PDB file of C-alpha atoms in Angstrom:
ATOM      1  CA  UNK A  54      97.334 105.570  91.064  1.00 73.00           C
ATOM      2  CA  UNK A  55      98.853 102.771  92.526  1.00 82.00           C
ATOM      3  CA  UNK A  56      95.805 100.341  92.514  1.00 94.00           C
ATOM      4  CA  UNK A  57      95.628  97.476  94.183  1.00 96.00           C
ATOM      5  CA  UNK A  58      98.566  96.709  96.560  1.00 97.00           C
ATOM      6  CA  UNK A  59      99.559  93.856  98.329  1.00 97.00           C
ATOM      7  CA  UNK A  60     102.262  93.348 101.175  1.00 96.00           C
ATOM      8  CA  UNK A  61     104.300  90.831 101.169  1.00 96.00           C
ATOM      9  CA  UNK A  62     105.128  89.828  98.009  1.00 95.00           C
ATOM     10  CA  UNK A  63     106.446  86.284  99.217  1.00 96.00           C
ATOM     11  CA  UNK A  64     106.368  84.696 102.911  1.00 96.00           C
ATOM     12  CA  UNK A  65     107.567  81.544 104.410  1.00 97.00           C
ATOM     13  CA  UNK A  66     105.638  79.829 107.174  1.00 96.00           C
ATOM     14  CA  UNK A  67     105.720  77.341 109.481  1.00 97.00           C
ATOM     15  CA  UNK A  68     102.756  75.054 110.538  1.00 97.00           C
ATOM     16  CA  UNK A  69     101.368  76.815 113.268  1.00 97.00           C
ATOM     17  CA  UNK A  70     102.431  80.069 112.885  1.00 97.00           C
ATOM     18  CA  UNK A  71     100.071  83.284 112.180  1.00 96.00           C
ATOM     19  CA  UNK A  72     100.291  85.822 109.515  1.00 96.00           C
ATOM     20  CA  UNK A  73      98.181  88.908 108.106  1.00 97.00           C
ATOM     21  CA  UNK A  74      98.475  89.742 104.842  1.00 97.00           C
ATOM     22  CA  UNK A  75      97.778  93.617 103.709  1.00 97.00           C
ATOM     23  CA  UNK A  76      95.503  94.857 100.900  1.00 97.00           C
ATOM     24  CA  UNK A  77      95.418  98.189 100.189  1.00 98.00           C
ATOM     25  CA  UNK A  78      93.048 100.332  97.203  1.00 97.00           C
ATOM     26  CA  UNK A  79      93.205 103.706  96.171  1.00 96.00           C
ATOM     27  CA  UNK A  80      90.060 103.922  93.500  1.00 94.00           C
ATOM     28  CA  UNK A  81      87.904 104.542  95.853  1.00 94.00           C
ATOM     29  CA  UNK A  82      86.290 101.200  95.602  1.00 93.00           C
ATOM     30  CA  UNK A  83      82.849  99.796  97.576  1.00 92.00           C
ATOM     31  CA  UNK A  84      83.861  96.346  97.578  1.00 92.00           C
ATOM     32  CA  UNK A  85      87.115  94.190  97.916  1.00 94.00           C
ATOM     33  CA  UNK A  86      87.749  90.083  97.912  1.00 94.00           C
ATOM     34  CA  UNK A  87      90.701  87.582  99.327  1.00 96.00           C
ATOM     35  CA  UNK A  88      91.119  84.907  96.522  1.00 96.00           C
ATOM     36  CA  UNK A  89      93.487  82.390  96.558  1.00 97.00           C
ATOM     37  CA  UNK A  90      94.832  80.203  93.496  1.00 95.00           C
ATOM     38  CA  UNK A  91      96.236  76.816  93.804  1.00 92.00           C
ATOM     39  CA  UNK A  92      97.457  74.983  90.320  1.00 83.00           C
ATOM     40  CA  UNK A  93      94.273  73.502  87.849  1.00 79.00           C
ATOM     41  CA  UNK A  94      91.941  75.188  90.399  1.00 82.00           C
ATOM     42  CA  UNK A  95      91.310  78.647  88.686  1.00 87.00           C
ATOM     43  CA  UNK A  96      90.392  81.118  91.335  1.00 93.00           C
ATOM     44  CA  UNK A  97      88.775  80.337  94.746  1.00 93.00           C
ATOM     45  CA  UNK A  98      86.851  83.406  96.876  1.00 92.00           C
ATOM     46  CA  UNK A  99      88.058  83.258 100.705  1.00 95.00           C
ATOM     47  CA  UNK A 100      86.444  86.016 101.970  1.00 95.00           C
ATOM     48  CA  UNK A 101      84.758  88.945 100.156  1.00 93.00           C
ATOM     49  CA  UNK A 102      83.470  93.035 101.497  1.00 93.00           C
ATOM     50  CA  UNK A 103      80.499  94.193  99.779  1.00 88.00           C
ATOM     51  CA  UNK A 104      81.122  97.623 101.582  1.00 89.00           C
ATOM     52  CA  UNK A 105      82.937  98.787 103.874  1.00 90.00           C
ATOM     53  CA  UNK A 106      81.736  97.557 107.357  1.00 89.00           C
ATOM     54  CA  UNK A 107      80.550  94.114 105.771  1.00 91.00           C
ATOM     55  CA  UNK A 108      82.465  90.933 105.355  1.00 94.00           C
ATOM     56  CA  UNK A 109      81.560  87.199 104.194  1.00 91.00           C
ATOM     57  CA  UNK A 110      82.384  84.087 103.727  1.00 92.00           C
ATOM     58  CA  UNK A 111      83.112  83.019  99.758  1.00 90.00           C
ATOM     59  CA  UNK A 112      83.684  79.373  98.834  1.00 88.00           C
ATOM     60  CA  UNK A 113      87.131  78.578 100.807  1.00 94.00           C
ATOM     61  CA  UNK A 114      86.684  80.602 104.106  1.00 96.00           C
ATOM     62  CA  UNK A 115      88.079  77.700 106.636  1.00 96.00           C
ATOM     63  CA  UNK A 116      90.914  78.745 108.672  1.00 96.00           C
ATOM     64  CA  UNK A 117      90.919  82.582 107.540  1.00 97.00           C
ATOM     65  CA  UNK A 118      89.591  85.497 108.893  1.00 97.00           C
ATOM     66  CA  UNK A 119      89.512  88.991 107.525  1.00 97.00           C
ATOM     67  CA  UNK A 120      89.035  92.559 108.244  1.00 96.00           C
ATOM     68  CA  UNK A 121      87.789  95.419 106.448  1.00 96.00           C
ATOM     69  CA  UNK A 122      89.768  98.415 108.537  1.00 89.00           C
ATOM     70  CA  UNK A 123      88.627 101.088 105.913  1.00 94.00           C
ATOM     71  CA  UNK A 124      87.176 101.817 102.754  1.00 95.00           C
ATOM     72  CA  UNK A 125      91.132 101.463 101.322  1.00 97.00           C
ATOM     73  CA  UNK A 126      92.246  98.565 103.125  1.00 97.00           C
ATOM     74  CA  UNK A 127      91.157  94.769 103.914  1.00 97.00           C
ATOM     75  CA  UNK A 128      93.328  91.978 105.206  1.00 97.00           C
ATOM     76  CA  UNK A 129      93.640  88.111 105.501  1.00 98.00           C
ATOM     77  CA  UNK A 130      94.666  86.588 108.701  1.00 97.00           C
ATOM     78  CA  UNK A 131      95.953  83.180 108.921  1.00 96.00           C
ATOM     79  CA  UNK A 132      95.668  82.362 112.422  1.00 93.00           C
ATOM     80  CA  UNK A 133      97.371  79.068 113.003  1.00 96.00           C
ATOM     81  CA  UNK A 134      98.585  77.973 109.144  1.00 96.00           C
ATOM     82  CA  UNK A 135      99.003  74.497 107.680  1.00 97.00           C
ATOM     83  CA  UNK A 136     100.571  73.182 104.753  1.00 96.00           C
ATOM     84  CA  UNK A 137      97.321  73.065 102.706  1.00 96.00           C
ATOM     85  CA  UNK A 138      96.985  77.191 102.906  1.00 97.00           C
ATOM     86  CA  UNK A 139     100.194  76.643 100.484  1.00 97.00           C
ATOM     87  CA  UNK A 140      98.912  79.011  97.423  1.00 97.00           C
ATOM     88  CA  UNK A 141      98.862  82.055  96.096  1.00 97.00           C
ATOM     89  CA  UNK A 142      96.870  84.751  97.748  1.00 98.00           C
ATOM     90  CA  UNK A 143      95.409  87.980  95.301  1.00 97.00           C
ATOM     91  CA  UNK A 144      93.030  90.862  96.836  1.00 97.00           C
ATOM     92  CA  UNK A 145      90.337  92.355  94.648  1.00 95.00           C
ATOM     93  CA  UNK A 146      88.548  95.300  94.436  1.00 93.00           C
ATOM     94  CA  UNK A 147      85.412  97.093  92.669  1.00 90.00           C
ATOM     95  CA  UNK A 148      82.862  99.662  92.608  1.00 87.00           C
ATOM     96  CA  UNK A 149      80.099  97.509  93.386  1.00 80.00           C
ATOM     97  CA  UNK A 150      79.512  93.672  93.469  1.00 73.00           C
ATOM     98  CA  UNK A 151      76.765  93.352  90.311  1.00 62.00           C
ATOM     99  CA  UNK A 152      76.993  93.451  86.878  1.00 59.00           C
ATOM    100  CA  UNK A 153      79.043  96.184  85.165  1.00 61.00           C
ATOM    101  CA  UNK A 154      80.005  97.252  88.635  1.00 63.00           C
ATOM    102  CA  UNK A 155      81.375  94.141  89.898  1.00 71.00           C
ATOM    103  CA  UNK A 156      84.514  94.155  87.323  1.00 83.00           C
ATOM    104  CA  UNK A 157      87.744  93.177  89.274  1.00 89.00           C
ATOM    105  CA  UNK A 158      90.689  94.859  89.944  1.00 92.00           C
ATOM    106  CA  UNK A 159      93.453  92.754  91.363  1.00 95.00           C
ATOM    107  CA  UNK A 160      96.908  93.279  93.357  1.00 97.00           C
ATOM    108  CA  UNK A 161     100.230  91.217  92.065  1.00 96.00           C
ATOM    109  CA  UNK A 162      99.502  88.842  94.673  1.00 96.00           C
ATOM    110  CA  UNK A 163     101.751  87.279  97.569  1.00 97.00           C
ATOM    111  CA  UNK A 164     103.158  83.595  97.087  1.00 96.00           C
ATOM    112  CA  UNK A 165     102.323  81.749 100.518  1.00 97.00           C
ATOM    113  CA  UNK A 166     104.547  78.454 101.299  1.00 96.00           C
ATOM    114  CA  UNK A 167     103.478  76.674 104.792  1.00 96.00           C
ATOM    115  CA  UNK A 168     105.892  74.176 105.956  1.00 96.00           C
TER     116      UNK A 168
ATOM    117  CA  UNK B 724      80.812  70.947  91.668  1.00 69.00           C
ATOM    118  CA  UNK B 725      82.615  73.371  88.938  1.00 79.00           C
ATOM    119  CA  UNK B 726      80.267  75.865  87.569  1.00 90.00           C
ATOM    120  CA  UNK B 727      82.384  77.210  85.296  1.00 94.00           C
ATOM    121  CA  UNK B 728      84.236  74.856  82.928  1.00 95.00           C
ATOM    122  CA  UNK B 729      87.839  75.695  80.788  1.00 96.00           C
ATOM    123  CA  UNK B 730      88.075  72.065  79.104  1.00 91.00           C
ATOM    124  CA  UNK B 731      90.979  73.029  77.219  1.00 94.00           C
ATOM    125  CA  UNK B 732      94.086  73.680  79.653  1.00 94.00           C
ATOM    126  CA  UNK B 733      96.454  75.007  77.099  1.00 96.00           C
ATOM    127  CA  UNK B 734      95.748  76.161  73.306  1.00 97.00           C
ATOM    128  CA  UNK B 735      98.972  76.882  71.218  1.00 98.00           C
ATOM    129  CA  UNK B 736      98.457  78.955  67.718  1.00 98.00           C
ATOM    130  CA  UNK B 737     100.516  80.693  65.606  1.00 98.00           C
ATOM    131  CA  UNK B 738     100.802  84.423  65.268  1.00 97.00           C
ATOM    132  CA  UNK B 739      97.999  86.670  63.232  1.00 97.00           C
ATOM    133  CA  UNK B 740      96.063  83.597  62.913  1.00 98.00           C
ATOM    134  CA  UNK B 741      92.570  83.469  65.385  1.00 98.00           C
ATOM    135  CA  UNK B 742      93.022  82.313  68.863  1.00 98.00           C
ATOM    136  CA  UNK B 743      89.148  80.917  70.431  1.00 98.00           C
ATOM    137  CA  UNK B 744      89.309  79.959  74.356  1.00 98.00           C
ATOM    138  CA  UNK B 745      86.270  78.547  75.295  1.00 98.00           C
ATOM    139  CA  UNK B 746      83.827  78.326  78.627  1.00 98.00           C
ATOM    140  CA  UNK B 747      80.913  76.243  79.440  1.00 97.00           C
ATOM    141  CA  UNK B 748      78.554  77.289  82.516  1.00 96.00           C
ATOM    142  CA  UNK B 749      75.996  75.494  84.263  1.00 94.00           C
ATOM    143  CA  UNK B 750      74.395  77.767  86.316  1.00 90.00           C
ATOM    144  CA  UNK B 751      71.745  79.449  84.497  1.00 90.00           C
ATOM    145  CA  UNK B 752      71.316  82.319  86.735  1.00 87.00           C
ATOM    146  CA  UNK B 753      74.591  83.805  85.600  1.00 89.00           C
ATOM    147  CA  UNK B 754      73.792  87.012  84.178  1.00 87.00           C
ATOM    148  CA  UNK B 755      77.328  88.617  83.354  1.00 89.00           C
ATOM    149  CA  UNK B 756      80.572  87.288  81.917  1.00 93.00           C
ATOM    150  CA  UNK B 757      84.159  88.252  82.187  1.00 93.00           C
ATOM    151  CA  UNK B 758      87.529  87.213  80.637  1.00 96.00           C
ATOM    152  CA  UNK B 759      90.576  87.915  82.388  1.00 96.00           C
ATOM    153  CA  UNK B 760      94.294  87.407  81.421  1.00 97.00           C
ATOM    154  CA  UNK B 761      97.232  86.504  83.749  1.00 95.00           C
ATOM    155  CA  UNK B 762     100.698  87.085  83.408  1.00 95.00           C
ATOM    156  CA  UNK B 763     103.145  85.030  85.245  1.00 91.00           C
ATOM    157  CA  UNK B 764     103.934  87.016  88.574  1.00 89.00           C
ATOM    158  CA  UNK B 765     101.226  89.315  88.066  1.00 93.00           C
ATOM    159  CA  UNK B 766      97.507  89.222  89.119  1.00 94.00           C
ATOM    160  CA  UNK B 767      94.939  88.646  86.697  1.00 95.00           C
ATOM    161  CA  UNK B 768      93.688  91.850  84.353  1.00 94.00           C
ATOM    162  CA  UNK B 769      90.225  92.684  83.074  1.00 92.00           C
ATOM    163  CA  UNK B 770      89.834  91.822  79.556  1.00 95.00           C
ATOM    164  CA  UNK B 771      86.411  91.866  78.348  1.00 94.00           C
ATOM    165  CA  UNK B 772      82.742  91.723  79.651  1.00 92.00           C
ATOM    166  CA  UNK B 773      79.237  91.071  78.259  1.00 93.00           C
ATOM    167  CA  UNK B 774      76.209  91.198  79.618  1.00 90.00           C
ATOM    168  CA  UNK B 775      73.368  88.213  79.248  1.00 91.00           C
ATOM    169  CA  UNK B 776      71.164  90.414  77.279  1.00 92.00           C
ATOM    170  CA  UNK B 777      73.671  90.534  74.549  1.00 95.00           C
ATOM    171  CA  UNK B 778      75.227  87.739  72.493  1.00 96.00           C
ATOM    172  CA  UNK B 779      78.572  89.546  71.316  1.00 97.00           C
ATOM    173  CA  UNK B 780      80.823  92.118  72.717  1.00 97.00           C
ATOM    174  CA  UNK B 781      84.008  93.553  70.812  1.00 97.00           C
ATOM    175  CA  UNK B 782      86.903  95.414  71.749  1.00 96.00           C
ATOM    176  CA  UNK B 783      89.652  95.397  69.404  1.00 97.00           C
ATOM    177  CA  UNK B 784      90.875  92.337  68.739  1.00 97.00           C
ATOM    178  CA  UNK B 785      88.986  90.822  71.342  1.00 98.00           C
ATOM    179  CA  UNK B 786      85.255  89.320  70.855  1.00 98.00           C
ATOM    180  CA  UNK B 787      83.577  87.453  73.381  1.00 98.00           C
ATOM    181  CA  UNK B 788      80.346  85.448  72.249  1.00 98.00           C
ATOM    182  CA  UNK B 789      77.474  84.108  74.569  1.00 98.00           C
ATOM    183  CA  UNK B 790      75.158  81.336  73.989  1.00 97.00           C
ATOM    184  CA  UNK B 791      72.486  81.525  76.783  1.00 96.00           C
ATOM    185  CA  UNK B 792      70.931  78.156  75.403  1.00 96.00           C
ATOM    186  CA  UNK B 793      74.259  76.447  75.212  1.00 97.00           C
ATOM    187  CA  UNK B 794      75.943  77.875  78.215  1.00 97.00           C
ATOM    188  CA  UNK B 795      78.784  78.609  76.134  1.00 97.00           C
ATOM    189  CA  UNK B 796      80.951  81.633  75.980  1.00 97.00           C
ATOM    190  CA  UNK B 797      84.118  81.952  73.719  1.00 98.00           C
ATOM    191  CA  UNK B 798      86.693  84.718  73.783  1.00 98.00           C
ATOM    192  CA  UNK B 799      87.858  84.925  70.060  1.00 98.00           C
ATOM    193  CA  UNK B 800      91.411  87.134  69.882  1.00 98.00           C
ATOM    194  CA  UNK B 801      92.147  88.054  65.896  1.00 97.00           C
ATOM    195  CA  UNK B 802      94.814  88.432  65.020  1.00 97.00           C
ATOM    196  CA  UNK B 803      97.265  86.694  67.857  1.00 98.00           C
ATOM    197  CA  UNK B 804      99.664  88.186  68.634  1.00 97.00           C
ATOM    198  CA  UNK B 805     103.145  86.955  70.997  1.00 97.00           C
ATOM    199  CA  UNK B 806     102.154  89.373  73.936  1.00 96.00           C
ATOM    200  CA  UNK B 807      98.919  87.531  74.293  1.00 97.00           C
ATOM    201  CA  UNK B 808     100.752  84.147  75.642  1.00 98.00           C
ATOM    202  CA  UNK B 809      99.336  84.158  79.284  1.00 97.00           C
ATOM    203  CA  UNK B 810      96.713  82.150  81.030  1.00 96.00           C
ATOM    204  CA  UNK B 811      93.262  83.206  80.469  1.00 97.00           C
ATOM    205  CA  UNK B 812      90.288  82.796  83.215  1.00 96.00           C
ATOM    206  CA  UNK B 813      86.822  83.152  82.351  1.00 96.00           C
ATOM    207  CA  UNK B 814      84.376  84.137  84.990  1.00 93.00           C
ATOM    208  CA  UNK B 815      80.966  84.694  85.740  1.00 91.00           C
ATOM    209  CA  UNK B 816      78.894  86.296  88.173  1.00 86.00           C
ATOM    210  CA  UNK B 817      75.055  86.718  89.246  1.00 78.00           C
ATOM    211  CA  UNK B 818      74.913  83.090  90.144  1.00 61.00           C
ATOM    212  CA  UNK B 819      71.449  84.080  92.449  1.00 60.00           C
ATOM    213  CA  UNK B 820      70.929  83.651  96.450  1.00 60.00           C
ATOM    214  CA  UNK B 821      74.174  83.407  98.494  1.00 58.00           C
ATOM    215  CA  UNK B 822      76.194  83.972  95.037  1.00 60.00           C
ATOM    216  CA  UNK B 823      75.012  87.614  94.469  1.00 64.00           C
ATOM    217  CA  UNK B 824      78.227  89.605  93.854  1.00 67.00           C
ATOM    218  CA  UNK B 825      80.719  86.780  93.554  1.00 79.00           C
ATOM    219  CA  UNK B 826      82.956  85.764  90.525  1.00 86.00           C
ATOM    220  CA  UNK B 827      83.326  82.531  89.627  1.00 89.00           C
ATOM    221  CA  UNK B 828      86.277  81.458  87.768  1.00 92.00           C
ATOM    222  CA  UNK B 829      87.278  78.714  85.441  1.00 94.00           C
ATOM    223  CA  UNK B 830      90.251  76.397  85.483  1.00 94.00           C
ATOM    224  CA  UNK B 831      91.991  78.367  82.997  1.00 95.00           C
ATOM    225  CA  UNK B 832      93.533  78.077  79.940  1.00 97.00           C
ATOM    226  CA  UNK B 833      97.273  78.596  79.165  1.00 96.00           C
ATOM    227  CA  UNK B 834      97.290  80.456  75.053  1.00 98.00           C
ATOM    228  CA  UNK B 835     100.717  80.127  73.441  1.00 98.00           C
ATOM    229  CA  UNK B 836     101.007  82.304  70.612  1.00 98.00           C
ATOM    230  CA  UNK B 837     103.958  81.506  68.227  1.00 96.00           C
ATOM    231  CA  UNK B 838     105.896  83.802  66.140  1.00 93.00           C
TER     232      UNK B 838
END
């Protein structure tokens, strides 16, 4: 079991420019999240899946949008980036979003600079 | 406005003694609690959960305490040990209304464990 799984690992950007970046799960989990995590801030929710099907909007969702292809896989698009989406980006996943359930499992993450 | 609180940014102690990272909350709707460690490079891994309806959980070497009247949880690690330097995140989720099913995370704090 591989886990969570993120592509790329590292990406340089221009302002301007567009991006996707790839999540992949194989625990067979309901729900998956974009974070991101920018120095003293902890972790911020972008954009989150209850369920396959479902997306919405977490605490930072400005100038992202996201797709949930399949139960395994949900991305983060960056349609026109700027130099404040500078951060590292991690994708989430559990079984459920309450509780017990709503334990996280997280991918290595992808280092995003925006110049 | 930071519902979850790390006030300490960094905590350095010296192996086998008793490493205590604290977390204040302020949402009182919170009804579940996670710690999380980070390595540098990696994402963030599950530590240890507890539930509102309890006041301790132990795994190990690992304790986490809840005071509901305080809004206080504390993540005691006995004894410390080098491979526990990383940054650890407390979180909590079950904030009610739009916050059903989200984590939110602290600041942070960076443990330093000294041989």
């Amino acid at each position: 079991n591989a886990g969570v799984t993120q592509t790329p690992k590292f990406q340089v950007l221009k302002t301007g420019q567009s991006m996707t970046l790839q999540c992949a799960q194989d625990m067979n989990h309901n729900s998956m999240y974009w974070y991101r995590q920018d120095p003293g801030m902890g972790l911020r929710l972008i954009y989150y899946s209850a369920s396959e099907g479902t997306t919405d909007k977490g605490e930072v969702p400005n100038g992202y949008n996201v797709s949930r292809l399949n139960k395994r896989e949900f991305s983060l698009r960056l349609e026109s980036a700027a130099p404040s989406q500078t951060s590292v980006y991690f994708c989430a996943s559990s079984v459920g979003l309450a509780g017990g359930w709503g334990e996280q499992f997280f991918g290595p993450g992808t280092r995003l600079t925006v110049l | 406005d930071q519902q979850v609180k790390q006030n300490s940014p960094s905590l350095s102690v010296q192996e086998g003694r008793i490493s205590i990272l604290n977390c204040d909350y302020t949402n009182s709707m919170f009804d579940y609690f996670l710690w999380y460690k980070k390595y540098p490079a990696e994402g963030p891994t599950f530590l240890i959960s507890i539930s509102s309806i309890k006041d301790k959980n132990e795994d190990g070497r690992f304790t986490v305490f809840l005071n509901k009247s305080a809004k206080h949880l504390s993540l005691h690690i006995v004894p410390s040990q080098p491979g526990d330097s990383a940054v650890y995140f407390c979180a909590a989720s079950g904030g009610g209304g739009t916050s059903y099913g989200k984590l939110t995370f602290g600041q942070g704090t960076i443990l330093t464990v000294h041989p």
